[in-house]
Tab-separated table of C-alpha atoms and ligand atoms in Angstrom:
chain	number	residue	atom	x	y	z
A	156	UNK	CA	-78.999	66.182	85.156
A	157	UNK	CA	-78.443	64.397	81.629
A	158	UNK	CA	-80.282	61.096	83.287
A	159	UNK	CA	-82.786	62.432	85.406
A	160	UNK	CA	-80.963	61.031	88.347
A	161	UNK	CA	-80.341	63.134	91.957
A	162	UNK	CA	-76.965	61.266	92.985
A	163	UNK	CA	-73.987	63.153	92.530
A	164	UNK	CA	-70.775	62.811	94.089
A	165	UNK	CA	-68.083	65.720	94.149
A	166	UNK	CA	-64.730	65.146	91.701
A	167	UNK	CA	-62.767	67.925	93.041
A	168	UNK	CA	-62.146	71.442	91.791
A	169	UNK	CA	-61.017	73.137	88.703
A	170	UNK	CA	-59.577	77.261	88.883
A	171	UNK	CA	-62.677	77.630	91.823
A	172	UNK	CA	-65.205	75.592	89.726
A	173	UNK	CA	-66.592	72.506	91.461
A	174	UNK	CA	-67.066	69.795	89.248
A	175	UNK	CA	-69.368	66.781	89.843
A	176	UNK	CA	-70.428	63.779	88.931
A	177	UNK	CA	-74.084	61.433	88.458
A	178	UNK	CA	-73.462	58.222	90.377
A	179	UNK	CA	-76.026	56.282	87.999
A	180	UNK	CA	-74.734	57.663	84.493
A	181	UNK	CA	-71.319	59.239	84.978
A	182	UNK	CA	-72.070	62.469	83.463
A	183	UNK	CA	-69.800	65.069	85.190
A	184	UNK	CA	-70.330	68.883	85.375
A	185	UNK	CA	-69.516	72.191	86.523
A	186	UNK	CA	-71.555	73.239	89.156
A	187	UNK	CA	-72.831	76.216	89.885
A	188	UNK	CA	-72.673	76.653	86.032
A	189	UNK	CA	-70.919	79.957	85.782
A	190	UNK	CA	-72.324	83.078	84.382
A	191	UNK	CA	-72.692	83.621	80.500
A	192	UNK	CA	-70.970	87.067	81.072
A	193	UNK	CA	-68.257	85.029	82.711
A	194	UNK	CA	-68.532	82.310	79.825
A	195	UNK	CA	-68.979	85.324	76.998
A	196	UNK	CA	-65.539	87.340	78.621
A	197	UNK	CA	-63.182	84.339	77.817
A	198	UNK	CA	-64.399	83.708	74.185
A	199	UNK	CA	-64.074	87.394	73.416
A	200	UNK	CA	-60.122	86.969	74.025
A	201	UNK	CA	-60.041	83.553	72.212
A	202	UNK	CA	-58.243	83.501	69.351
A	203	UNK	CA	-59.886	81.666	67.043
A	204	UNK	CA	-58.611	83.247	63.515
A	205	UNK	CA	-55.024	82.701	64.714
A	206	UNK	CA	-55.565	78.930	66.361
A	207	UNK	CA	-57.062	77.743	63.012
A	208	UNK	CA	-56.655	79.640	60.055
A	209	UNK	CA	-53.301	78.548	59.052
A	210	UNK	CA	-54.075	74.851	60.040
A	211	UNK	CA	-57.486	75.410	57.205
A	212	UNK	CA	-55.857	73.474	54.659
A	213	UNK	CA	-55.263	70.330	56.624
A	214	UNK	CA	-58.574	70.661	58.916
A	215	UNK	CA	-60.284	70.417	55.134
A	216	UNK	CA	-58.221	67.041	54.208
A	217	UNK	CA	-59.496	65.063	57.905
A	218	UNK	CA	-63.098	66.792	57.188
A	219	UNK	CA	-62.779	65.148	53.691
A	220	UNK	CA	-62.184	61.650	54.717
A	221	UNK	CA	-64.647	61.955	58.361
A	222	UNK	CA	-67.322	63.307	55.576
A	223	UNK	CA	-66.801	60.583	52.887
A	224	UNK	CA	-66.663	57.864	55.343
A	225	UNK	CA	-69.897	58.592	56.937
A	226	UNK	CA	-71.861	59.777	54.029
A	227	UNK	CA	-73.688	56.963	53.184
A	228	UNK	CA	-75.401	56.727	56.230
A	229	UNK	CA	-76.981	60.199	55.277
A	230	UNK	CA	-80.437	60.134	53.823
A	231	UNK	CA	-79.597	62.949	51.670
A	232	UNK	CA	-77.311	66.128	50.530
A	233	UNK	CA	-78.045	69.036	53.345
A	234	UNK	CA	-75.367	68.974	55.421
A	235	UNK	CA	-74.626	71.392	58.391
A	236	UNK	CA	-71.429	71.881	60.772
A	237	UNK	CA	-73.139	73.152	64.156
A	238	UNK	CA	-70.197	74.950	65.682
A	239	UNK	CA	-68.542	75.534	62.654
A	240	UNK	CA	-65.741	77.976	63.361
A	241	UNK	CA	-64.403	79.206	60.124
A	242	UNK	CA	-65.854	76.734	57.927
A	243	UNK	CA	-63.329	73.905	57.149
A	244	UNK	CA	-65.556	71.156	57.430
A	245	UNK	CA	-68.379	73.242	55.638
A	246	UNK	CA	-66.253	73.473	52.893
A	247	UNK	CA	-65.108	69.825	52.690
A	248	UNK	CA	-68.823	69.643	52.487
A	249	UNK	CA	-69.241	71.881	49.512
A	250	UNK	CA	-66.652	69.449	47.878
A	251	UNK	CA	-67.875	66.189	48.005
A	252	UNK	CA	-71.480	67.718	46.387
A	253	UNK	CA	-73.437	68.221	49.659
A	254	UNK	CA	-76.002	71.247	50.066
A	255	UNK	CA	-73.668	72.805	52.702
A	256	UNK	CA	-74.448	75.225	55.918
A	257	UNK	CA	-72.475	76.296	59.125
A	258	UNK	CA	-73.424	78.097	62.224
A	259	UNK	CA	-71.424	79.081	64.808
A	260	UNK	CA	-71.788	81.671	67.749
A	261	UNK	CA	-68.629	83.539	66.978
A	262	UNK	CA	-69.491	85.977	64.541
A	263	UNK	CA	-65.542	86.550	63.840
A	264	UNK	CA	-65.135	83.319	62.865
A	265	UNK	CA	-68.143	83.253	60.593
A	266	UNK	CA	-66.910	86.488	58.664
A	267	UNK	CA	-63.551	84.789	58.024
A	268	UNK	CA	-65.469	81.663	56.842
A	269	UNK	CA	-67.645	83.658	54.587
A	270	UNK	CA	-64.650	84.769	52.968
A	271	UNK	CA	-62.597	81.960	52.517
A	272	UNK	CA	-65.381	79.658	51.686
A	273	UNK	CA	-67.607	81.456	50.196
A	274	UNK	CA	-70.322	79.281	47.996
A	275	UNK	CA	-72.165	77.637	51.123
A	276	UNK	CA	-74.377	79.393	53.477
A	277	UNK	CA	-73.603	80.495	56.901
A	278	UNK	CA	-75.067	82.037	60.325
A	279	UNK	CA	-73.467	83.636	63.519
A	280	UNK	CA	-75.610	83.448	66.729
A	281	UNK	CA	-77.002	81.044	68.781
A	282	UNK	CA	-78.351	77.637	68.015
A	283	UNK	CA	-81.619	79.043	68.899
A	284	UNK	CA	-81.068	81.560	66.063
A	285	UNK	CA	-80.826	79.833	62.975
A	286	UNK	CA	-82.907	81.136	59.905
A	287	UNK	CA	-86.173	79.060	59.747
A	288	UNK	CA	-86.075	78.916	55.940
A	289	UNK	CA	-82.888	76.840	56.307
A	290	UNK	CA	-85.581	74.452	56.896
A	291	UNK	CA	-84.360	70.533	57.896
A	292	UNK	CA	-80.821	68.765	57.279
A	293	UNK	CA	-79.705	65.039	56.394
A	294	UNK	CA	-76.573	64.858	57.527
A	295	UNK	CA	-75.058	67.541	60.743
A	296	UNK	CA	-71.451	67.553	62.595
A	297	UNK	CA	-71.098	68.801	66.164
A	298	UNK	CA	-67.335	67.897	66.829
A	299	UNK	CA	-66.459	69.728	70.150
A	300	UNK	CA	-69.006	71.804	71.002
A	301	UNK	CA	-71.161	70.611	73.288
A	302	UNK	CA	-68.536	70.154	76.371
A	303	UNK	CA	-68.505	74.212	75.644
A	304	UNK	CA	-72.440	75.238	76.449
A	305	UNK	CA	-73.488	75.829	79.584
A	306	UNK	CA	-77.416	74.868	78.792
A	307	UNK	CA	-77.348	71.557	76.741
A	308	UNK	CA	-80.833	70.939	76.674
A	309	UNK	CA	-81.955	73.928	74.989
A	310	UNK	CA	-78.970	73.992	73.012
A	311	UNK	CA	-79.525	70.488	71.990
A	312	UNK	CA	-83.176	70.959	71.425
A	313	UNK	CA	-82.521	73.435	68.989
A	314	UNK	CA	-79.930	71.514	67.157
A	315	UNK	CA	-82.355	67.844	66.944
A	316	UNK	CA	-85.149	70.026	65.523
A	317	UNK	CA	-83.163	70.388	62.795
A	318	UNK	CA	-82.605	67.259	61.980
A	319	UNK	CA	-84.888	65.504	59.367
A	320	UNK	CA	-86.168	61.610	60.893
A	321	UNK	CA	-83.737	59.477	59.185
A	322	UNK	CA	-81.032	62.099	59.414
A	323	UNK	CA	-77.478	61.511	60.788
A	324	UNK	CA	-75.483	63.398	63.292
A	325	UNK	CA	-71.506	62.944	63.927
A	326	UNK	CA	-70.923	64.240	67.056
A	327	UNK	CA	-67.273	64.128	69.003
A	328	UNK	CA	-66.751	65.593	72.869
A	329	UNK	CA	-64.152	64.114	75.366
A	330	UNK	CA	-65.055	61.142	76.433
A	331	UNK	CA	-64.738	61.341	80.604
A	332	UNK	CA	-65.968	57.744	80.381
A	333	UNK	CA	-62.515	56.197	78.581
A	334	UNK	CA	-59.783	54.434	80.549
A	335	UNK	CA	-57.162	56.942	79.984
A	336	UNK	CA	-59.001	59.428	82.480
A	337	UNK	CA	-56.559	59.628	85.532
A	338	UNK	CA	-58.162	58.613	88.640
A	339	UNK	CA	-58.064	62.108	90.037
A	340	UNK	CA	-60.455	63.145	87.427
A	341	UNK	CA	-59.625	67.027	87.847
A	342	UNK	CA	-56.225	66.321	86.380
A	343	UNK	CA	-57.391	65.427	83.059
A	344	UNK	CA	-56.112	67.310	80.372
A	345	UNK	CA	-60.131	68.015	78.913
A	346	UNK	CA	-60.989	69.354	82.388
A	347	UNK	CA	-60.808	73.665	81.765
A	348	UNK	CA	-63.679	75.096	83.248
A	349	UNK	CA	-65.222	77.752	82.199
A	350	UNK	CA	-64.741	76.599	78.401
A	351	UNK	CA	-65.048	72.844	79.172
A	352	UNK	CA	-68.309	72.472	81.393
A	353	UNK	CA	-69.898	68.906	80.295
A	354	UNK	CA	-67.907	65.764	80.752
A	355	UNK	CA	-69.743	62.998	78.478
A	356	UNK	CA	-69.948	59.272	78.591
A	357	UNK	CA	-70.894	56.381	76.337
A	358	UNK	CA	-73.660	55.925	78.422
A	359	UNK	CA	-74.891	59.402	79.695
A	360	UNK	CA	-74.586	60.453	76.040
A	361	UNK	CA	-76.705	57.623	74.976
A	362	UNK	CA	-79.393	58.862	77.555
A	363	UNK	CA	-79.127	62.326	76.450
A	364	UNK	CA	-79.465	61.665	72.524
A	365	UNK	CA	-82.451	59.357	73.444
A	366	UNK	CA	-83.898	61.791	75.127
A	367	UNK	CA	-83.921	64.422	72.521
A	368	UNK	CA	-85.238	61.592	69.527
A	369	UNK	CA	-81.944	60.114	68.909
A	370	UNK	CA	-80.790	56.543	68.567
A	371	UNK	CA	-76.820	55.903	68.683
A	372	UNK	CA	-75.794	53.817	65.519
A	373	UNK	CA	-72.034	53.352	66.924
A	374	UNK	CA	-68.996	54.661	68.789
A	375	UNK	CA	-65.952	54.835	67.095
A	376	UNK	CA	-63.328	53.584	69.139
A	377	UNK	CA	-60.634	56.211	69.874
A	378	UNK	CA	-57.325	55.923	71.488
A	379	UNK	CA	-57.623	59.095	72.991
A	380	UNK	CA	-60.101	59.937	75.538
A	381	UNK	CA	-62.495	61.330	73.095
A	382	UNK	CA	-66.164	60.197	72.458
A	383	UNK	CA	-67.003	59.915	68.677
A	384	UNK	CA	-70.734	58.801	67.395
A	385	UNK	CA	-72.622	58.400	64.922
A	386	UNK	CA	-76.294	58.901	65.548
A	387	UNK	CA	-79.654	58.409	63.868
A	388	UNK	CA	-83.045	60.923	64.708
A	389	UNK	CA	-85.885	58.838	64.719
B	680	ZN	ZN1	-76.979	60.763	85.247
C-alpha cells in the first residue's frame, strides 16, 4: 500500500476490523477500510469541545516550545496546523509572529477556534477543500491526524501541494514501528479502529513522504511509541 509492495501478513482483529501488515515496510492497516458513513457516525459523537477546551491553555504552552524549537528550519512566516481542532497550536503560531492558518474537518471545532483565537485564519472541510488564495506555506504541523484518514494518498496529496519547496512539515502519528509495541500487535493501546486506521513506521513513513516530494530531516526520539519528524519538500 504505502510501499508499493503486495506482501501482507494478517495482525489479528480489532472490534471486527482486520488489521494487516506489509512484510517489506511494516506499514499496518485496516482492511477492508470501513465506510466514511461508518467513519463520519463516530466523529459526529466525539467530543471534541469538551476533550480539549479546558486543556487550551496548556496545549498553547507545548505548541509554544514544539513551534520555537523547530522554527528555524522554516524558510519563512506562513504557518498552518492541518488538523487543527480548535486552534491551540494556530494560536501559539499567531504568538511567536508567524502568518498563521488552521484547517480541520470538524466544523465544530473550527467555530470554537474562530472564537477563541480569533486574529488567524481558519477553514472547516476537507484537505481537498482549502481556499486556493491561501496560496503556499513555510512551515505546516500534522500531529495526529493521519492514523485518522481512511485515504492517505489523496489526503496527503492535498496537504504536500501546499507546501512551498524548502518548506517544513512536523508531523507526529504512533509509531507501530517502536519497541514498546506488544508482540500481539492488536493489543496496543494506538490500535482503535475505526478512528485509528494507519499504523506508521520510520521506514514506511519515509517511503510515503518520499513519495509525495518529501525528504525526512530527522526523527525525534520518543519514549513513547509515537513517531515524530521533521520533514523537508523538495
Ligand atoms: Zn510496504
Amino acid at each position: 500500500m504505502v510501499c508499493g509492495s503486495a506482501g501482507f501478513v494478517p495482525l489479528g482483529q480489532w472490534g471486527g476490523h482486520d488489521i494487516f501488515r506489509c512484510t517489506r515496510c511494516s506499514f499496518g492497516f485496516v482492511h477492508p477500510m470501513p465506510p466514511l458513513s461508518e467513519i463520519a457516525a463516530i466523529y459526529d459523537r466525539y467530543p471534541a469541545t469538551e476533550l480539549y477546551s479546558g486543556k487550551a491553555a496548556r496545549k498553547i504552552v507545548r505548541a509554544h516550545k514544539r513551534l520555537k524549537r523547530y522554527r528555524h528550519l522554516a524558510p519563512g512566516k506562513r504557518f498552518i496546523d492541518f488538523g487543527c481542532n480548535i486552534g491551540t497550536t494556530v494560536e501559539a503560531a499567531r504568538r511567536l509572529g508567524f502568518d498563521a492558518h488552521g484547517t480541520d474537518i470538524d466544523a465544530e471545532a473550527i467555530s470554537i477556534a474562530g472564537t477563541l483565537f480569533p486574529g488567524s485564519l481558519y477553514h472547516a472541510g476537507p484537505m481537498e477543500t482549502l481556499p486556493v488564495e491561501w496560496g503556499l506555506f513555510d512551515f505546516a504541523f500534522s500531529t495526529e491526524v493521519i492514523e485518522h484518514v481512511p485515504d492517505p494518498e489523496s489526503y496527503f496529496a492535498a496537504l504536500a501541494a501546499r507546501l512551498r519547496p524548502g518548506g517544513v512539515l512536523y508531523l507526529t502519528t504512533p509509531d507501530a514501528g517502536h519497541w514498546r509495541v506488544p508482540a500481539d500487535f492488536t493489543a496496543w493501546e494506538h490500535v482503535f479502529p475505526p478512528q485509528h486506521l494507519l499504523y506508521f513506521t520510520r521506514t514506511s513513513m519515509t517511503h510515503f513522504l518520499g513519495r509525495h516530494g518529501f525528504d525526512v530531516i530527522k526523527f525525534v526520539p520518543n519514549l513513547k511509541t509515537g513517531l515524530k519528524l521533521l520533514a523537508r519538500k523538495r
